[in-house]
Coordinates of C-alpha atoms in Angstrom, one line a residue:
R133 CA -16.5 8.8 3.9
D134 CA -16.4 12.1 5.6
R135 CA -13.2 13.4 7.3
F136 CA -14.6 12.8 10.7
S137 CA -15.3 9.1 10.1
L138 CA -11.9 8.9 8.5
F139 CA -10.3 10.4 11.6
A140 CA -12.2 8.1 13.9
S141 CA -10.8 5.2 11.7
Q142 CA -7.3 6.5 12.1
R143 CA -7.8 6.7 15.9
T144 CA -8.8 3.0 15.6
A145 CA -5.7 2.1 13.6
L146 CA -3.7 4.0 16.1
R147 CA -5.3 2.1 19.1
F148 CA -4.7 -1.2 17.2
L149 CA -1.0 -0.2 16.6
R150 CA -0.7 0.6 20.4
S151 CA -2.1 -2.7 21.5
H152 CA 0.1 -4.8 19.1
L153 CA 3.6 -3.4 19.4
P154 CA 5.9 -5.0 21.9
D155 CA 7.5 -1.7 23.0
P156 CA 5.1 0.8 24.4
E157 CA 7.6 3.6 24.2
D158 CA 8.2 2.9 20.6
C159 CA 4.5 2.9 20.0
R160 CA 4.0 6.3 21.8
R161 CA 6.8 7.8 19.5
K162 CA 5.3 6.4 16.3
S163 CA 1.7 7.3 17.2
R164 CA 2.6 11.0 17.3
S165 CA 2.3 11.1 13.5
Q166 CA 0.0 9.2 11.3
H167 CA 2.9 8.7 8.9
G168 CA 4.9 6.9 11.5
A169 CA 1.9 4.7 12.6
V170 CA 1.1 3.5 9.0
V171 CA 4.8 2.8 8.4
A172 CA 4.8 0.7 11.7
L173 CA 1.8 -1.1 10.7
G174 CA 3.6 -2.1 7.4
K175 CA 6.6 -3.4 9.3
M176 CA 4.3 -5.6 11.4
G177 CA 3.4 -7.5 8.3
S178 CA 0.4 -10.0 8.5
A179 CA 0.0 -9.2 12.1
A180 CA -1.6 -5.9 11.2
Q181 CA -4.3 -7.3 8.9
G182 CA -6.8 -5.8 11.2
A183 CA -5.7 -2.3 10.1
L184 CA -6.0 -3.0 6.3
P185 CA -9.5 -1.4 6.1
V186 CA -8.1 1.9 7.5
L187 CA -5.0 1.7 5.3
K188 CA -7.4 1.2 2.1
L189 CA -9.1 4.4 3.1
L190 CA -5.7 6.2 3.4
A191 CA -4.7 4.9 -0.1
R192 CA -7.4 7.1 -1.5
E193 CA -6.4 10.3 0.4
D194 CA -5.5 13.6 -1.5
S195 CA -2.0 13.7 -0.2
W196 CA 0.3 11.7 -2.6
S197 CA 2.6 10.8 0.6
E198 CA -0.3 9.5 2.5
R199 CA -1.3 7.3 -0.4
M200 CA 2.1 5.9 -0.9
V201 CA 2.8 5.1 2.6
A202 CA -0.6 3.4 2.9
L203 CA 0.0 1.5 -0.4
R204 CA 3.4 0.4 0.8
S205 CA 2.0 -0.8 4.2
I206 CA -0.8 -2.7 2.4
V207 CA 1.9 -4.4 0.1
Q208 CA 3.9 -5.3 3.3
I209 CA 0.9 -6.7 5.3
G210 CA -0.4 -8.7 2.4
P211 CA -2.7 -7.6 -0.4
E212 CA -5.9 -9.5 -1.5
V213 CA -7.3 -10.2 -4.9
R214 CA -10.0 -7.5 -4.2
D215 CA -7.3 -4.9 -4.0
I216 CA -6.4 -5.2 -7.6
P217 CA -8.6 -2.2 -8.6
M218 CA -6.7 0.0 -5.9
F219 CA -3.4 -1.0 -7.2
L220 CA -4.5 -0.4 -10.8
R221 CA -5.5 3.2 -9.7
A222 CA -2.3 3.6 -8.0
L223 CA -0.5 2.4 -11.3
K224 CA -2.2 5.5 -13.1
D225 CA -1.5 7.9 -10.1
E226 CA 0.1 11.2 -11.1
Y227 CA 2.9 10.6 -8.6
R228 CA 5.7 7.9 -9.4
F229 CA 6.0 6.8 -5.9
C230 CA 2.4 5.8 -6.0
R231 CA 2.7 4.0 -9.4
V232 CA 5.7 2.1 -7.9
Q233 CA 3.6 0.8 -5.1
G234 CA 0.7 -0.1 -7.4
A235 CA 3.1 -2.2 -9.4
R236 CA 4.7 -3.9 -6.3
G237 CA 1.0 -4.6 -4.9
L238 CA 0.1 -6.5 -8.2
G239 CA 3.3 -8.2 -8.1
R240 CA 3.0 -9.4 -4.6
L241 CA -0.4 -11.0 -5.5
G242 CA 1.5 -13.2 -8.2
R243 CA -0.6 -15.1 -10.6
L244 CA -3.7 -13.7 -8.9
A245 CA -2.9 -10.6 -10.7
S246 CA -2.3 -12.1 -14.0
E247 CA -5.3 -10.3 -15.5
T248 CA -3.3 -7.0 -14.9
I249 CA -0.4 -8.1 -17.3
P250 CA -1.7 -5.6 -20.0
Q251 CA -1.6 -2.7 -17.6
L252 CA 1.9 -3.7 -16.1
K253 CA 3.2 -3.9 -19.8
R254 CA 1.9 -0.4 -20.4
A255 CA 3.9 0.9 -17.4
H256 CA 7.0 -0.3 -19.3
S257 CA 6.6 3.0 -21.2
D258 CA 6.3 5.1 -17.9
N259 CA 8.5 8.2 -17.8
D260 CA 10.0 7.0 -14.6
E261 CA 12.6 4.4 -14.4
S262 CA 11.7 3.2 -10.9
V263 CA 8.0 2.6 -12.3
R264 CA 9.3 0.6 -15.3
R265 CA 11.6 -1.5 -12.9
A266 CA 8.7 -2.1 -10.5
A267 CA 6.4 -3.0 -13.3
N268 CA 9.1 -5.5 -14.7
E269 CA 9.5 -7.1 -11.3
A270 CA 5.7 -7.5 -10.9
L271 CA 5.4 -9.1 -14.3
S272 CA 8.3 -11.5 -13.4
K273 CA 6.6 -12.5 -10.2
I274 CA 3.3 -12.9 -11.7
E275 CA 4.8 -15.2 -14.6
I276 CA 7.1 -17.2 -12.2
D277 CA 4.0 -17.7 -9.9
A278 CA 1.8 -18.8 -12.8
G279 CA 4.5 -21.2 -13.9
R280 CA 4.4 -22.9 -10.6
Q281 CA 0.8 -23.7 -11.0

């Protein structure tokens, strides 16, 4: 998508945020920045599922911080199986914060992400300890969830 349509989508997400947050003053304060709005959407959890399409667009942004915050919010709201490719891309991101969120997203999916076990095991050799830890936690969640089946 071009920048204009993405901007329109962001405005839609902000309108959604304004209409769903209980405190209008809090909403106005957070809507001043895209970052604050995306963080707030994540804190809303599953109530913000309507914003997932916009967040998934933001997860492809050039700015690593925008990608990371969007990925974290998607994880908090509730990822879907169709998000696996997005989390796998994040797991290969050049920025560790995005790789951590990729692993967390896969872990949140539990056994539904069992096909990603090889990629998560490869993340055990990541240079960053937080990525290795997130990958290990994701593997544990997937294995525990698969054992409950």
